[in-house]
mmCIF file of C-alpha atoms in Angstrom:
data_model
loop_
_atom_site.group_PDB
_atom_site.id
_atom_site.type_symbol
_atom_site.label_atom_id
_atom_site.label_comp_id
_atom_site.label_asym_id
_atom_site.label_seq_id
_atom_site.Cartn_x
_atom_site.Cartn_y
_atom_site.Cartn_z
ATOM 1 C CA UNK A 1 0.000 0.000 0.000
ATOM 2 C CA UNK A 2 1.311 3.591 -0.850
ATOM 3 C CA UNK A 3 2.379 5.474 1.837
ATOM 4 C CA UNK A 4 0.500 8.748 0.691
ATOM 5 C CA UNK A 5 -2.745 6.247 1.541
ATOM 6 C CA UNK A 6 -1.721 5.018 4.951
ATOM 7 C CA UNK A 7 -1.397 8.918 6.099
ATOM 8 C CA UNK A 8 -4.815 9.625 4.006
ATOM 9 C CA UNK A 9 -6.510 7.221 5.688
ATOM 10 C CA UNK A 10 -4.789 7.700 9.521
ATOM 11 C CA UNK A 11 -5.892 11.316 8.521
ATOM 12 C CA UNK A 12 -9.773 10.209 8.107
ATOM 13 C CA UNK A 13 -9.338 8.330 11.283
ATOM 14 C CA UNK A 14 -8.162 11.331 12.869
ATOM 15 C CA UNK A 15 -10.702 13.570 12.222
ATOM 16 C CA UNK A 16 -13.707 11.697 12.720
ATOM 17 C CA UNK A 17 -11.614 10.898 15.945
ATOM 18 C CA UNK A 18 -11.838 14.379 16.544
ATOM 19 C CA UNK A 19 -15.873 14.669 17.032
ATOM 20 C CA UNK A 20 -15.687 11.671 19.389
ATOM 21 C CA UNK A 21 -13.092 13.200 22.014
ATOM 22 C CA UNK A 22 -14.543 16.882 21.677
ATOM 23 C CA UNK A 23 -16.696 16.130 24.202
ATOM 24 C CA UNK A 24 -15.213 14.185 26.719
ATOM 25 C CA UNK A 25 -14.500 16.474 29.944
ATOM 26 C CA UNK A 26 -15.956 19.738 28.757
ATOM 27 C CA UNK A 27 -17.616 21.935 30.977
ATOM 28 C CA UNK A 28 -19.747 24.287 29.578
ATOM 29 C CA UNK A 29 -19.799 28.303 30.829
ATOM 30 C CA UNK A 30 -23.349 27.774 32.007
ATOM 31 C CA UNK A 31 -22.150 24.684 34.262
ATOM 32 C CA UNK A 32 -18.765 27.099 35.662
ATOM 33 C CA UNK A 33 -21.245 29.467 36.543
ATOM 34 C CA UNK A 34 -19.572 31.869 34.409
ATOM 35 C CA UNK A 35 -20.851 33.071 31.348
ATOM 36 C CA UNK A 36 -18.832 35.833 29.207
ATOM 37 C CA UNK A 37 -20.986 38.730 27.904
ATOM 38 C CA UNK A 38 -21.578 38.405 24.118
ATOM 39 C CA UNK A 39 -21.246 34.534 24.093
ATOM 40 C CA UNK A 40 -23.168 31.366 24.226
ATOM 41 C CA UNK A 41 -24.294 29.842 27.885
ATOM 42 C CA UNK A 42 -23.441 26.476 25.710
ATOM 43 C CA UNK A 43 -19.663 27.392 25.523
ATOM 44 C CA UNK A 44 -16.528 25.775 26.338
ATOM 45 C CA UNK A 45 -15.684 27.286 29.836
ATOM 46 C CA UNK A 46 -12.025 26.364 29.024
ATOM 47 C CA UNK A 47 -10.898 24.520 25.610
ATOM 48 C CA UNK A 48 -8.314 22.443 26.250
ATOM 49 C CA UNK A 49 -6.891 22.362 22.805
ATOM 50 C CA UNK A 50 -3.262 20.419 23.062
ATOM 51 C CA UNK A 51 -5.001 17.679 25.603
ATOM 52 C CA UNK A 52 -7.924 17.286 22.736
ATOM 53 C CA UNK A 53 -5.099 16.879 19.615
ATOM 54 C CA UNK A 54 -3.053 14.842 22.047
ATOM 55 C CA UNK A 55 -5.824 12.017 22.940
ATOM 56 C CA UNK A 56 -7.216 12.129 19.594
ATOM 57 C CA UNK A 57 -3.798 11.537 17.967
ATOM 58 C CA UNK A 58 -3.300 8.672 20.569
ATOM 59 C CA UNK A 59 -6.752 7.477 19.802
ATOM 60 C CA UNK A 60 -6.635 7.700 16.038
ATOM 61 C CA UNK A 61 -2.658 5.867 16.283
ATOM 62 C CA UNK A 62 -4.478 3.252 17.948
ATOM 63 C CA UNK A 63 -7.690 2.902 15.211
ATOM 64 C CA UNK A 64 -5.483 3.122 12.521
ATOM 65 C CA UNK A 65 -2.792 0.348 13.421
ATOM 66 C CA UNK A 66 -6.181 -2.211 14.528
ATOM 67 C CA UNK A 67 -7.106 -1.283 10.980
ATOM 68 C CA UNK A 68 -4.078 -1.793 9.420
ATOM 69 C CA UNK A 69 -3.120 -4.787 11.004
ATOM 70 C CA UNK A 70 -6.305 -6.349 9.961
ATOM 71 C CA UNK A 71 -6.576 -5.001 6.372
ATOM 72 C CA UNK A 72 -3.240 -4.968 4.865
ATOM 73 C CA UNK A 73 -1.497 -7.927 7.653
ATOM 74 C CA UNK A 74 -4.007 -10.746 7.819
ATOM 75 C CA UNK A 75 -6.560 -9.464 4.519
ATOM 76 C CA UNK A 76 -9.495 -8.879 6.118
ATOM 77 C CA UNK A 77 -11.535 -6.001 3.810
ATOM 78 C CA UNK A 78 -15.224 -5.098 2.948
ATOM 79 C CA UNK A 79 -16.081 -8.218 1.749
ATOM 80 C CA UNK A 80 -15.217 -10.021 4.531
ATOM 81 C CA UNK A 81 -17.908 -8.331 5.951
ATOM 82 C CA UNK A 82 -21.215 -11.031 6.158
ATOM 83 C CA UNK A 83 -23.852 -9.755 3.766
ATOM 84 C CA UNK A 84 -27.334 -9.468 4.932
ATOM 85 C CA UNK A 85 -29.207 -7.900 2.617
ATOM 86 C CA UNK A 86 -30.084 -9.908 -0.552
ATOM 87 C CA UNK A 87 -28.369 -9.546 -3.750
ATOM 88 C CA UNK A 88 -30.533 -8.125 -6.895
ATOM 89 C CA UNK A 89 -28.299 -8.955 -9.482
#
């Protein structure tokens, strides 16, 4: 496999990564008690930016080698995947 793919797809991983770990541990302004004039109660009260790129990297390292490993290493792909719907053609 090209190596331009492997960092395509660890780059997928990462980002939908991303949306999963965005919400783990915030704390809103409305929950601190502390809500800045001119913004949303809904807020992040602190964003935590380098711990939420760190765990998602860590996270997505972690996907992406389980994927690998079972993809290009032992061959496992879509259609290994059972089929339950019927086929029309």
């Amino acid at each position: 496999m090209p190596i331009f793919s492997v960092f395509a797809i660890y780059f997928i991983i990462w980002w939908m990564t991303l949306f999963i770990v965005l919400p783990i541990g915030l704390r809103t302004q409305a929950e601190e008690h502390d809500v800045v004039p001119g913004s949303v109660e809904s807020a992040p009260a602190r964003f935590r930016a380098l711990r939420i790129f760190g765990l998602t990297t860590i996270l997505a390292a972690v996907i992406h080698m389980a994927w690998y490993m079972l993809s290009v290493r032992y061959g496992y792909g879509i259609d290994a995947i059972p089929q339950f719907a019927p086929k029309f053609y």
